[in-house]
XYZ file of C-alpha atoms in Angstrom:
598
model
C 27.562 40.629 -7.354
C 23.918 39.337 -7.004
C 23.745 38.533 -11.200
C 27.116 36.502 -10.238
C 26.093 35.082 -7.412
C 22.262 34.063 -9.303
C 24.442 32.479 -11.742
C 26.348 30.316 -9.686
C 23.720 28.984 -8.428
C 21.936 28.459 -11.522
C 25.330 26.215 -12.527
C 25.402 24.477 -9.123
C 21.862 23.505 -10.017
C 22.057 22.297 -13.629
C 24.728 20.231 -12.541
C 23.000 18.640 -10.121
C 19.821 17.682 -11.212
C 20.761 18.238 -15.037
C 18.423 20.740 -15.836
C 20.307 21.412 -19.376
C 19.582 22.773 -22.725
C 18.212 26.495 -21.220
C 19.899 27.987 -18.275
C 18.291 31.587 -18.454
C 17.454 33.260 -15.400
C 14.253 35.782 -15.904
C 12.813 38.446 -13.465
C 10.122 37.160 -11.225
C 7.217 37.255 -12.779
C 4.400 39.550 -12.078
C 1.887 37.278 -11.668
C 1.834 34.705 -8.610
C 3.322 31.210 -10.203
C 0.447 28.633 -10.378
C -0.220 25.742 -8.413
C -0.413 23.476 -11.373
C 1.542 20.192 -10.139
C 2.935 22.065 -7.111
C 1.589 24.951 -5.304
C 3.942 27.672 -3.676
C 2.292 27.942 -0.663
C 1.325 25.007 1.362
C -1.907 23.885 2.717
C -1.198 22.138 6.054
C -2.631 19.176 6.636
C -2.923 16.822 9.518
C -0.072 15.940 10.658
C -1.342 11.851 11.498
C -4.240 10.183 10.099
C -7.591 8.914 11.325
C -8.174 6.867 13.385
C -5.724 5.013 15.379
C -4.194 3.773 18.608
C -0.691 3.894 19.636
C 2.034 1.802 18.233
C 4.217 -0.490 19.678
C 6.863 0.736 22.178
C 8.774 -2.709 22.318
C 11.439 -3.362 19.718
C 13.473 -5.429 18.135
C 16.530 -4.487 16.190
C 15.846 -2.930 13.003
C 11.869 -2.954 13.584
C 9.866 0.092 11.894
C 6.433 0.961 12.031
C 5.154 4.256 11.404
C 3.516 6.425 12.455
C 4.839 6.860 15.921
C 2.343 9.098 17.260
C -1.344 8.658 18.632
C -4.267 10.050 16.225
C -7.059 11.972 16.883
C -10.357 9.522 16.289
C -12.100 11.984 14.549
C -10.594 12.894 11.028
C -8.942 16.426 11.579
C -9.739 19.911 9.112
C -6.602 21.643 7.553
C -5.497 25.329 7.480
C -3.894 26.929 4.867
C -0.817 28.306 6.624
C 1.597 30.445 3.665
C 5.164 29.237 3.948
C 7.955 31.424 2.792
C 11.237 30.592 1.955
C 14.670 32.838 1.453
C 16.510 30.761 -1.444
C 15.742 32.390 -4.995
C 13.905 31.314 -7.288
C 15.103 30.498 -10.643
C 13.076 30.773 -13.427
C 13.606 28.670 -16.948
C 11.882 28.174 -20.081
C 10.447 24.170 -19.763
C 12.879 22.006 -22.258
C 10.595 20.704 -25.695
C 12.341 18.168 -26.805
C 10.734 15.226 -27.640
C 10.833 13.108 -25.016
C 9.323 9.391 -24.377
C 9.315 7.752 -20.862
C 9.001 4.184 -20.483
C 7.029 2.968 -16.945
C 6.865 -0.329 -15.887
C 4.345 -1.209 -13.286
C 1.865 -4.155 -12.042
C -1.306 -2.550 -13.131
C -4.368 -5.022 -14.368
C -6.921 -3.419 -17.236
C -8.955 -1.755 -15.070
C -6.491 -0.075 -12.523
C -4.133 0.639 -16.057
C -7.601 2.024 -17.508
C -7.109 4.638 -14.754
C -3.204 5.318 -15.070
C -4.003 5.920 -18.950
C -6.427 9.078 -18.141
C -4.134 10.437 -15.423
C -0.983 10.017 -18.535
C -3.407 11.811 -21.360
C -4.193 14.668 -19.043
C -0.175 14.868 -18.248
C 0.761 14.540 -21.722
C -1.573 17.357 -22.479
C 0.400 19.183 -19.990
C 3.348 18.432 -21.667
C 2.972 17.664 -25.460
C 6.292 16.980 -26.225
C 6.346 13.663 -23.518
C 5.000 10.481 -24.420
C 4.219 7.886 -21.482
C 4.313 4.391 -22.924
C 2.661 2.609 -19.689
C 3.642 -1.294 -19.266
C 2.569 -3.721 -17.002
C 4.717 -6.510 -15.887
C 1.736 -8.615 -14.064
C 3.175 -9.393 -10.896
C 5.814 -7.242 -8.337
C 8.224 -10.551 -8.458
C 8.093 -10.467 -12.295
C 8.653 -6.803 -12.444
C 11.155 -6.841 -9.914
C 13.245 -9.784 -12.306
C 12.737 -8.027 -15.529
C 13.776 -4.682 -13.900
C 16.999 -6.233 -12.691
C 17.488 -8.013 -15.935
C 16.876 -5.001 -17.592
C 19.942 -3.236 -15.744
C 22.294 -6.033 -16.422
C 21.938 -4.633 -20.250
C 21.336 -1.077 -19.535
C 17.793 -1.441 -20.480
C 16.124 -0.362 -17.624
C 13.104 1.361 -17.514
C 13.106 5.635 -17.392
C 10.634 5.037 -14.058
C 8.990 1.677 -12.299
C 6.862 0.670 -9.087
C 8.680 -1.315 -6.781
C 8.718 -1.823 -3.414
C 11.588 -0.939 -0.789
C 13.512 -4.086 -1.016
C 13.226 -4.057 -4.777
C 14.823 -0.413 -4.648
C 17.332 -1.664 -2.394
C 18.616 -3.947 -4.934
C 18.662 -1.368 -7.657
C 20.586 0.684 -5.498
C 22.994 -1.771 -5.300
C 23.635 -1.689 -8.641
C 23.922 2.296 -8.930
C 20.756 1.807 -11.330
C 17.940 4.667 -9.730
C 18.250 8.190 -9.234
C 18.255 10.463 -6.203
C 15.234 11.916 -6.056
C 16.253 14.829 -3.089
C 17.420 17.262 -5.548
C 14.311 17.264 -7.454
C 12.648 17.290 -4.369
C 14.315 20.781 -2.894
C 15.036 22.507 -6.334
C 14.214 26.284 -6.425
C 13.939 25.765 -10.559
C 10.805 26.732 -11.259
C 10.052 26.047 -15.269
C 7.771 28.740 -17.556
C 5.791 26.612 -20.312
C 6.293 27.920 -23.747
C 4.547 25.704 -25.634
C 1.428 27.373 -27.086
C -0.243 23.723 -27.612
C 0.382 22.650 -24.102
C -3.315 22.441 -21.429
C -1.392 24.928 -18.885
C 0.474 27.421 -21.402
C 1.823 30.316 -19.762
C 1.972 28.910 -16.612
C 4.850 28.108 -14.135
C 5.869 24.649 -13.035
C 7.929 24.487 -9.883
C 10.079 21.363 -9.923
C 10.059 21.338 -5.647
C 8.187 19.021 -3.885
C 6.435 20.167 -0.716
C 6.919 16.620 1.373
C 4.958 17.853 4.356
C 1.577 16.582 3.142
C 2.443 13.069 2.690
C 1.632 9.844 5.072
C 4.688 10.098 7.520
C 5.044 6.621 7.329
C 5.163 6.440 3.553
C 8.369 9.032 3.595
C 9.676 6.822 6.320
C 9.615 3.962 4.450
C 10.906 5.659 1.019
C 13.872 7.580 3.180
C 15.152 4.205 4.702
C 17.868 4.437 2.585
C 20.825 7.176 4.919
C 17.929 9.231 4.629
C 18.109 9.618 1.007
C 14.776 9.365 -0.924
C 14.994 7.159 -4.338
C 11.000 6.185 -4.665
C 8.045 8.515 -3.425
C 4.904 6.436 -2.273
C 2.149 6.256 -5.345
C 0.007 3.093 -4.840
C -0.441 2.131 -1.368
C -2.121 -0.737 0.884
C -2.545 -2.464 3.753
C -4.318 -5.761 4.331
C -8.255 -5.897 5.751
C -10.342 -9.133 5.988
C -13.505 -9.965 3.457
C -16.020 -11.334 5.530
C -18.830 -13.289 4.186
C -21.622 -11.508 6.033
C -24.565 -14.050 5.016
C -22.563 -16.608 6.951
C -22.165 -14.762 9.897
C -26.146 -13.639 10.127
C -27.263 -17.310 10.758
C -24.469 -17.553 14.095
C -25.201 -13.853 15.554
C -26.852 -15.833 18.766
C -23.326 -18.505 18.882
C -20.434 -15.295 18.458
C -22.368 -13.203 20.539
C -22.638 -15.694 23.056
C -18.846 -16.328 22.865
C -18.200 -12.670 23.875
C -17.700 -11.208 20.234
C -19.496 -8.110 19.348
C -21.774 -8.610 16.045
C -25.051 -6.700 14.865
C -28.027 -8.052 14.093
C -27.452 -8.068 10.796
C -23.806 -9.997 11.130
C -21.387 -6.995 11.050
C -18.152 -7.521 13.038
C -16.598 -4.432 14.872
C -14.983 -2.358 12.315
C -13.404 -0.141 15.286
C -11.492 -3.547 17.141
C -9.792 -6.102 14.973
C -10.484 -9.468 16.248
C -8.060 -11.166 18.326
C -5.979 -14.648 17.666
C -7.994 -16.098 20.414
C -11.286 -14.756 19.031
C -10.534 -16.486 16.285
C -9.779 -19.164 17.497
C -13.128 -19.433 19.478
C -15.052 -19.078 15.935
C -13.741 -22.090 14.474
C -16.285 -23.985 15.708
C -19.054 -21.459 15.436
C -18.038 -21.365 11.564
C -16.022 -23.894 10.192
C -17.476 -27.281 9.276
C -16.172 -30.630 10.969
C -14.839 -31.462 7.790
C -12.876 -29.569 5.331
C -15.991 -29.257 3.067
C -18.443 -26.087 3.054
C -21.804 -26.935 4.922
C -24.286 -24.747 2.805
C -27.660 -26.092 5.078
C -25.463 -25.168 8.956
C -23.832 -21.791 6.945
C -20.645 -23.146 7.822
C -17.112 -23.281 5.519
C -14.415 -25.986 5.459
C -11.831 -23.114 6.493
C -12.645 -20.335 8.921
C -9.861 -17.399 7.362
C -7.284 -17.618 4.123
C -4.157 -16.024 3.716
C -3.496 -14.460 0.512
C -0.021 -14.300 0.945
C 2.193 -16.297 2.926
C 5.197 -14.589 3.070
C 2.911 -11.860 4.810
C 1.357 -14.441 7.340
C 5.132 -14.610 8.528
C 5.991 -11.389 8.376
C 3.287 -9.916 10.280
C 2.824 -12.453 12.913
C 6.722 -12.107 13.377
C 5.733 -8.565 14.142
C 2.606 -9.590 16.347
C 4.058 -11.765 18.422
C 7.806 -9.604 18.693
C 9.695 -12.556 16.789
C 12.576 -11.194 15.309
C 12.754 -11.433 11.289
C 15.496 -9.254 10.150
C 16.504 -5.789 10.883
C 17.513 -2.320 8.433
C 21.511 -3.574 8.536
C 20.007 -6.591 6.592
C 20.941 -9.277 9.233
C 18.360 -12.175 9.432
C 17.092 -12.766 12.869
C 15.137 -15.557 12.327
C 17.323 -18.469 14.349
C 15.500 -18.036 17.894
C 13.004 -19.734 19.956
C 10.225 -16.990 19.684
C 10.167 -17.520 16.097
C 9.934 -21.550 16.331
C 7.074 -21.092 18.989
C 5.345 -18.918 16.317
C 5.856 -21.527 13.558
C 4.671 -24.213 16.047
C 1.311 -21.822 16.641
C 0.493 -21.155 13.264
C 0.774 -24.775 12.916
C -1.649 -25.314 15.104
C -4.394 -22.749 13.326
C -3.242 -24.884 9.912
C -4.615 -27.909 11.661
C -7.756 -26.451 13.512
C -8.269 -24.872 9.786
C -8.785 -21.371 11.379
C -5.928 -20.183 8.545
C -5.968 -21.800 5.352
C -3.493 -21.002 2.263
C -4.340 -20.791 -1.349
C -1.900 -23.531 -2.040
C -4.809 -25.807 -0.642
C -7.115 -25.227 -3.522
C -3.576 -25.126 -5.519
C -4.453 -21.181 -6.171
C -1.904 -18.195 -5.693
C -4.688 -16.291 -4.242
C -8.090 -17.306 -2.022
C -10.447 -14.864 -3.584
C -12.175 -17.702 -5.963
C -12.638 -19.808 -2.755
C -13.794 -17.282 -0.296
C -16.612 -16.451 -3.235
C -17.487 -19.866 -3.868
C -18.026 -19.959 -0.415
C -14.511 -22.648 1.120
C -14.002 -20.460 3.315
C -15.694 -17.803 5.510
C -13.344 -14.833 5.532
C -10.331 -13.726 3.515
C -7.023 -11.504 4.550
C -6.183 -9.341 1.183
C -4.681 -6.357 -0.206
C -7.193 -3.586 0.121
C -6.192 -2.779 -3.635
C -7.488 -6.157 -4.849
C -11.536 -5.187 -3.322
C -13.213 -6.467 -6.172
C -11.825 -9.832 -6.917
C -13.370 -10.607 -3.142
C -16.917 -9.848 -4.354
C -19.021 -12.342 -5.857
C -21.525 -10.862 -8.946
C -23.517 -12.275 -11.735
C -20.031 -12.511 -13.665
C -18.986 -15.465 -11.670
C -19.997 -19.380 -12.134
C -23.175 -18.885 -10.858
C -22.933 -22.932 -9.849
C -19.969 -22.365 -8.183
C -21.119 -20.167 -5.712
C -22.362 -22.334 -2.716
C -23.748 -19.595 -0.699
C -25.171 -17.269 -3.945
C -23.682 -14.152 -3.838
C -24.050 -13.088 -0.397
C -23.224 -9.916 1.558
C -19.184 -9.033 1.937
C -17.917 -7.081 4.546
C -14.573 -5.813 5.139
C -12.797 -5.449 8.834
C -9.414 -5.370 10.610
C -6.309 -7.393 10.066
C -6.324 -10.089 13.115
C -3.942 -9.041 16.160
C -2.789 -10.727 19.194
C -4.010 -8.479 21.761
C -6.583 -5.697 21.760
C -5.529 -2.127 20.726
C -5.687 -1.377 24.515
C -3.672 -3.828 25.536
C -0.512 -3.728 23.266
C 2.631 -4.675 24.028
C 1.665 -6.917 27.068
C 1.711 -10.847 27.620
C -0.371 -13.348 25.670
C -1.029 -16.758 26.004
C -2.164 -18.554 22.864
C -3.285 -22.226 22.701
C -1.560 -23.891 20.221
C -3.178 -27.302 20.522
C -2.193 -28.976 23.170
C 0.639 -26.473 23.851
C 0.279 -23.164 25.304
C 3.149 -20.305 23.810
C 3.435 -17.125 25.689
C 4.568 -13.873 23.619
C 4.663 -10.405 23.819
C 1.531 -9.529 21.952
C 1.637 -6.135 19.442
C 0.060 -4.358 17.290
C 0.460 -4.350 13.249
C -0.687 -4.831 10.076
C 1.153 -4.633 6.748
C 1.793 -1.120 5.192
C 2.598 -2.456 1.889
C 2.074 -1.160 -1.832
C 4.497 0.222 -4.888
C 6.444 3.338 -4.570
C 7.490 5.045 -7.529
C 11.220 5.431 -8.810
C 13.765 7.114 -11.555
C 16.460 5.111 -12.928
C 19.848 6.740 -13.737
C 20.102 5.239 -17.877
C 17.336 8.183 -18.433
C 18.582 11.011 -20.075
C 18.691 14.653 -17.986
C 15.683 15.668 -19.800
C 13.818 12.136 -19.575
C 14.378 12.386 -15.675
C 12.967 15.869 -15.508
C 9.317 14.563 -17.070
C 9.726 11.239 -15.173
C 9.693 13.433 -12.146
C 7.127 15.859 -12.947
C 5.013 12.666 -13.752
C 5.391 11.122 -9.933
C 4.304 15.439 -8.862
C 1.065 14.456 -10.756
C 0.631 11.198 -10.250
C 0.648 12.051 -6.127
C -1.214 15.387 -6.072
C -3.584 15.451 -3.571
C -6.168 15.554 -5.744
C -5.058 12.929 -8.133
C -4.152 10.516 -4.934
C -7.801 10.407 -3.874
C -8.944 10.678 -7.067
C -6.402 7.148 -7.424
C -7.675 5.674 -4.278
C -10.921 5.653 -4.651
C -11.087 4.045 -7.810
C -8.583 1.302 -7.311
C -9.273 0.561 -3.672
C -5.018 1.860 -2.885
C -5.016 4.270 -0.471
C -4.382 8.211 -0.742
C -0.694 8.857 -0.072
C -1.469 12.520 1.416
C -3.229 13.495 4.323
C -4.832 16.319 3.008
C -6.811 13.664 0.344
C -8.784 12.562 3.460
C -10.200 15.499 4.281
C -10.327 16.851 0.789
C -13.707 18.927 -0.461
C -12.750 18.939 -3.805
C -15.384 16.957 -6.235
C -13.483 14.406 -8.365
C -15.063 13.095 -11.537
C -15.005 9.213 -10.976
C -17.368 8.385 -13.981
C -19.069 10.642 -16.373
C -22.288 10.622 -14.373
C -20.996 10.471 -10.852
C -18.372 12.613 -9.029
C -17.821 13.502 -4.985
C -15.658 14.224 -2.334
C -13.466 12.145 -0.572
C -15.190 13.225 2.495
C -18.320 12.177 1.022
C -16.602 8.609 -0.407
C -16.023 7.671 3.146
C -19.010 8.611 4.486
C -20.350 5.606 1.711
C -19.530 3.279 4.322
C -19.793 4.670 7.061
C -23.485 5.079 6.566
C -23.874 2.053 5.385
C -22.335 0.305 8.791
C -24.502 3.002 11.264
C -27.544 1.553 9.405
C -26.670 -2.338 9.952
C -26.911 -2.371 6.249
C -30.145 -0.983 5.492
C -30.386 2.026 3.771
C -32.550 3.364 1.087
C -30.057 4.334 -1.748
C -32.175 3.464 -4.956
C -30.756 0.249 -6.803
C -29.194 2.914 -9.594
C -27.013 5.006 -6.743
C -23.444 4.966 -7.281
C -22.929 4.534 -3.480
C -23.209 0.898 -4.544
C -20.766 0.880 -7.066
C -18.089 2.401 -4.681
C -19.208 1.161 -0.998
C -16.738 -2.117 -1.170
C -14.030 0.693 -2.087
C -14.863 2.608 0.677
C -15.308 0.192 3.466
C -11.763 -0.855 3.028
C -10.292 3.036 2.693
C -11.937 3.274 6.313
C -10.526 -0.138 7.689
C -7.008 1.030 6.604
C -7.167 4.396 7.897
C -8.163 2.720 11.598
C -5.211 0.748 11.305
C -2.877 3.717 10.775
C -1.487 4.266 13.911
C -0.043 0.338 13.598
C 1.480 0.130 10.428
C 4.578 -1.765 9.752
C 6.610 -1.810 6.988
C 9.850 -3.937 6.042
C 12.982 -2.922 5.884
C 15.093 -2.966 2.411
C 18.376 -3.853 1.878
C 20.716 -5.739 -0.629
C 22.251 -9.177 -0.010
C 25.375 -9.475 1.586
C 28.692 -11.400 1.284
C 27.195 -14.232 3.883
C 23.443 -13.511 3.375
C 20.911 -12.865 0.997
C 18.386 -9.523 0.595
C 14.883 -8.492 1.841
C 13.417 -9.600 -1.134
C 14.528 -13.366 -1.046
C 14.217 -13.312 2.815
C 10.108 -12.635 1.983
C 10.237 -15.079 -0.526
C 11.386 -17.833 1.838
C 8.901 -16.202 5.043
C 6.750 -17.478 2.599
C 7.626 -21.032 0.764
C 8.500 -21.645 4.581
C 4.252 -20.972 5.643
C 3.601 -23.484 2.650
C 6.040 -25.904 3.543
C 4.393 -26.168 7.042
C 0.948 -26.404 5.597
C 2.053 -29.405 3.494
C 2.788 -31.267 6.620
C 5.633 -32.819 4.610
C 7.819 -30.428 7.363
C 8.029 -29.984 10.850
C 8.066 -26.058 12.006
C 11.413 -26.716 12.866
C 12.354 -28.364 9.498
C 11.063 -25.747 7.367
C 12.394 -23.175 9.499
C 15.866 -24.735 8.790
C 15.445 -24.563 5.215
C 14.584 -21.133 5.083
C 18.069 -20.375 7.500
C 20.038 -22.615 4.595
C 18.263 -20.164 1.739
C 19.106 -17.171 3.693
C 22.317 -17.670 5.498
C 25.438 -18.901 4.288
């Protein structure tokens, strides 16, 4: 009865998933199964991250943020803690067929220089895969060729993409359901004498427990069903041009802002709209030109992405956008009072877009010194930091000192979700001030035209990929950010170069040593620290702004509407139609109703 019932479920199984080619069932072995790619017991970690405040408790339709608790503001230590389970394991010889998987992605050289190591030490795992790694530059081009792809049935075996990207390739029945990888009780014995981990035993589960709760929120949007895991993710922080901000300590501090002697803003409390408002004139040049003799810039802060600048002051200010049943919200009169404020910083040049200097992104200008602080992805770090490499003539201020702090918010972390007046101009708006900053970055995906076998290594790939080890290994390299809890408190010494390895303990500390000594500390010129502190001042940013992260909401178009991903791309042509001044607030906001609703 038991060799029936093992059977049946060993059917049920291949079925399902499509585990095919050998469906033996073996005695468990003798020896404990290895915790190559997936351990079989679990180490808890932490169950939220470090530090943060609470999140918003006022909502609007279809709003998510995650996570919802408090954290502790010290980083917490995990315990090993042995799980046990009652369903059977089911043990199968690993299928070696040649198999090639095809992953598309937005990687430059230098992040793809990474992904290429991670794929040789996988394919060593597995000799019989071949990874052929592609990069399709940008997340809107790989998002179009992706969806072009599936109107042939050429899509990729795997791709990054981001929730609303997923949402359309559900629509089309193009990606795979990831859940029955996820709670398999297959575990696979590897055969192949040639492979790095011969003899050993691969589970095919996923232990989810150890991942960023928001992350798995944000990939389980869909009914609950998960079709991406989390891989590369990011948040926005602010490059500050430190050199500026030493010649005005005496000016900011007498406006109430805490600075150091040495010019470093609080990396503990974000500045506020107002604050920012009150350092226009501390920093920002009468005219639009940079000052080099007064240390002041033509613009106080750019934008790297508008359609960002929309989103997240939508979720600052509690102005509806749209909501998870895909309706679009954005037709009220707390949205046009937002439009008519962020007007109003346009015009005062506290915010500045890259369309000024006709750029896609502000990280030339902030360099060469047009304006005095930058909001970017936390994965693009080095393109903020100005080096020998660049125009040396171009660079009005040399190559001064870069900092990295908070995302702006409305209202200090202790006073979220309360009133706040904001001056816009000659107008005063009153909103509901809140707490957020963008939890952005790819998650990973399988799409259904891979064959059973080619979706087995696909997913094995995203168990490497997102090991804990792997994800710091990942995030300190590339500036992303890990996407399990256990990689910030992780002991284990990674290998970043082949003179240099440490802990991911030890990587944050980088910075935080760095800031506790206003700057001055006596690593010799030759220290790594160096080479990594811009990496991990912006690792330590994002994990204070945890406890506020907000992500969108995915979904397809509908019969009268259109999808997430062309309601972002209209949050932001409808920032840069404001700037232009060739539209009111309320004339671009009526354009981007017309794009949207129909």
């Amino acid at each position: 009865m038991k060799k029936a019932l093992l059977a049946f479920v060993t059917f049920v199984f291949v079925f399902v998933v499509g585990c095919v080619n050998i469906v033996t069932t073996e005695p468990l072995p003798t020896t404990a199964a290895p915790t190559t790619l997936a351990p079989t017991t679990t180490t808890t970690a932490p169950t939220t991250l470090p530090p943060t405040t609470g999140v918003p408790t006022t909502t609007y339709s279809g709003q998510t943020f995650a996570p919802t608790t408090v954290a502790p503001t010290t980083i917490p230590t995990t315990t090993a803690t042995p799980t046990t389970t009652t369903t059977p394991k089911i043990y199968m010889d690993l299928p070696d067929e040649d198999v090639e998987i095809s992953f598309w992605h937005i990687y430059g050289l230098t992040k793809s220089a990474l992904l290429d190591e991670l794929i040789e030490e996988f394919e060593a795992m597995f000799p019989n895969v071949t990874i052929v790694s592609s990069s399709q530059s940008t997340y809107p081009t790989l998002r179009d060729t992706v969806n072009q792809a599936i109107m042939v049935n050429q899509a990729p075996t795997m791709a990054l993409g981001y929730p609303d990207h997923f949402a359309m390739y559900l629509s089309a029945n193009a990606v795979q359901k990831l859940d029955n990888y996820i709670n398999s009780n297959v575990v696979y014995e590897v055969t192949d004498s040639a492979s790095s981990i011969f003899g050993e035993y691969v589970p095919v589960s996923l232990d989810l427990e150890d991942f960023v709760p928001g992350y798995l929120e944000e990939n389980n949007q869909f009914s609950g069903i998960y079709y991406s895991l989390p891989f590369s993710k990011s948040s926005e922080v602010v490059a500050v041009n430190r050199t500026v901000l030493k010649n005005h300590v005496a000016a900011i501090r007498a406006a109430g802002i805490e600075i150091s002697d040495n010019g470093f803003l609080s990396h503990d409390q974000p500045l506020t709209l107002v604050q920012l408002q009150t350092l226009t004139p501390i920093l920002v040049n009468a005219t639009a030109s940079t000052n080099v003799s007064a240390f002041k810039c033509g613009y106080l802060m750019n934008y790297d992405s508008s359609a960002n600048m929309f989103i997240n002051f939508s979720r600052l200010l509690n102005a509806p956008y749209t909501n998870t049943a895909g309706d679009i919200l954005i037709n009220n009169q707390t949205t046009k009072d937002m439009l008519n404020y962020i007007n109003a910083l346009f015009t005062a040049r506290t915010f500045v877009l890259p369309t000024v200097w006709g750029e896609d992104y502000g990280s030339a200008n902030f360099k060469n010194g047009d304006v005095c602080m930058t909001v970017t992805s936390s994965a693009g770090v080095s393109y903020n930091i100005p080096s020998s490499a660049d125009t040396q003539a171009n660079l009005k201020f040399g190559i001064f000192d870069v900092d990295y702090i908070g995302v702006p918010q409305s209202v200090g972390l202790e006073n979220n979700n309360t009133p706040v007046t904001l001056n816009g101009g000659s107008t005063p708006y009153t909103f509901t001030g809140s707490l957020s900053a963008v939890q952005q970055g790819g998650n990973v995906g399988i799409f259904n035209k891979a064959t059973t076998n080619e979706k087995l290594f696909a997913w094995l790939f995203i168990k490497w990929l997102t090991t804990s080890e792997n994800s710091a290994r990942w995030a300190m390299d590339t500036g992303y950010l890990p996407v399990r809890m256990s990689s910030y408190v992780s002991d284990v010494e990674i290998d970043l170069t082949s003179t240099y390895s440490t802990t991911f303990v030890d990587f944050m500390g980088i910075a935080q040593e760095y800031w506790a000594n206003d700057g001055v500390v006596d690593w010799p010129i030759t220290s790594e620290k160096w080479d990594y502190l811009h990496n991990s001042m912006v690792t330590n940013i994002c994990a204070e702004q945890t406890g506020y992260y907000r992500f969108d909401p995915g979904f397809a178009a509908k019969s009268r509407s259109a999808g997430s991903a062309k309601a972002r791309d209209e949050a932001g042509d409808c920032l840069e139609r404001i700037y232009s001044k060739e539209y009111s607030p309320e004339q671009a906001l009526a354009i981007m109703l017309n794009q949207l609703v129909w």
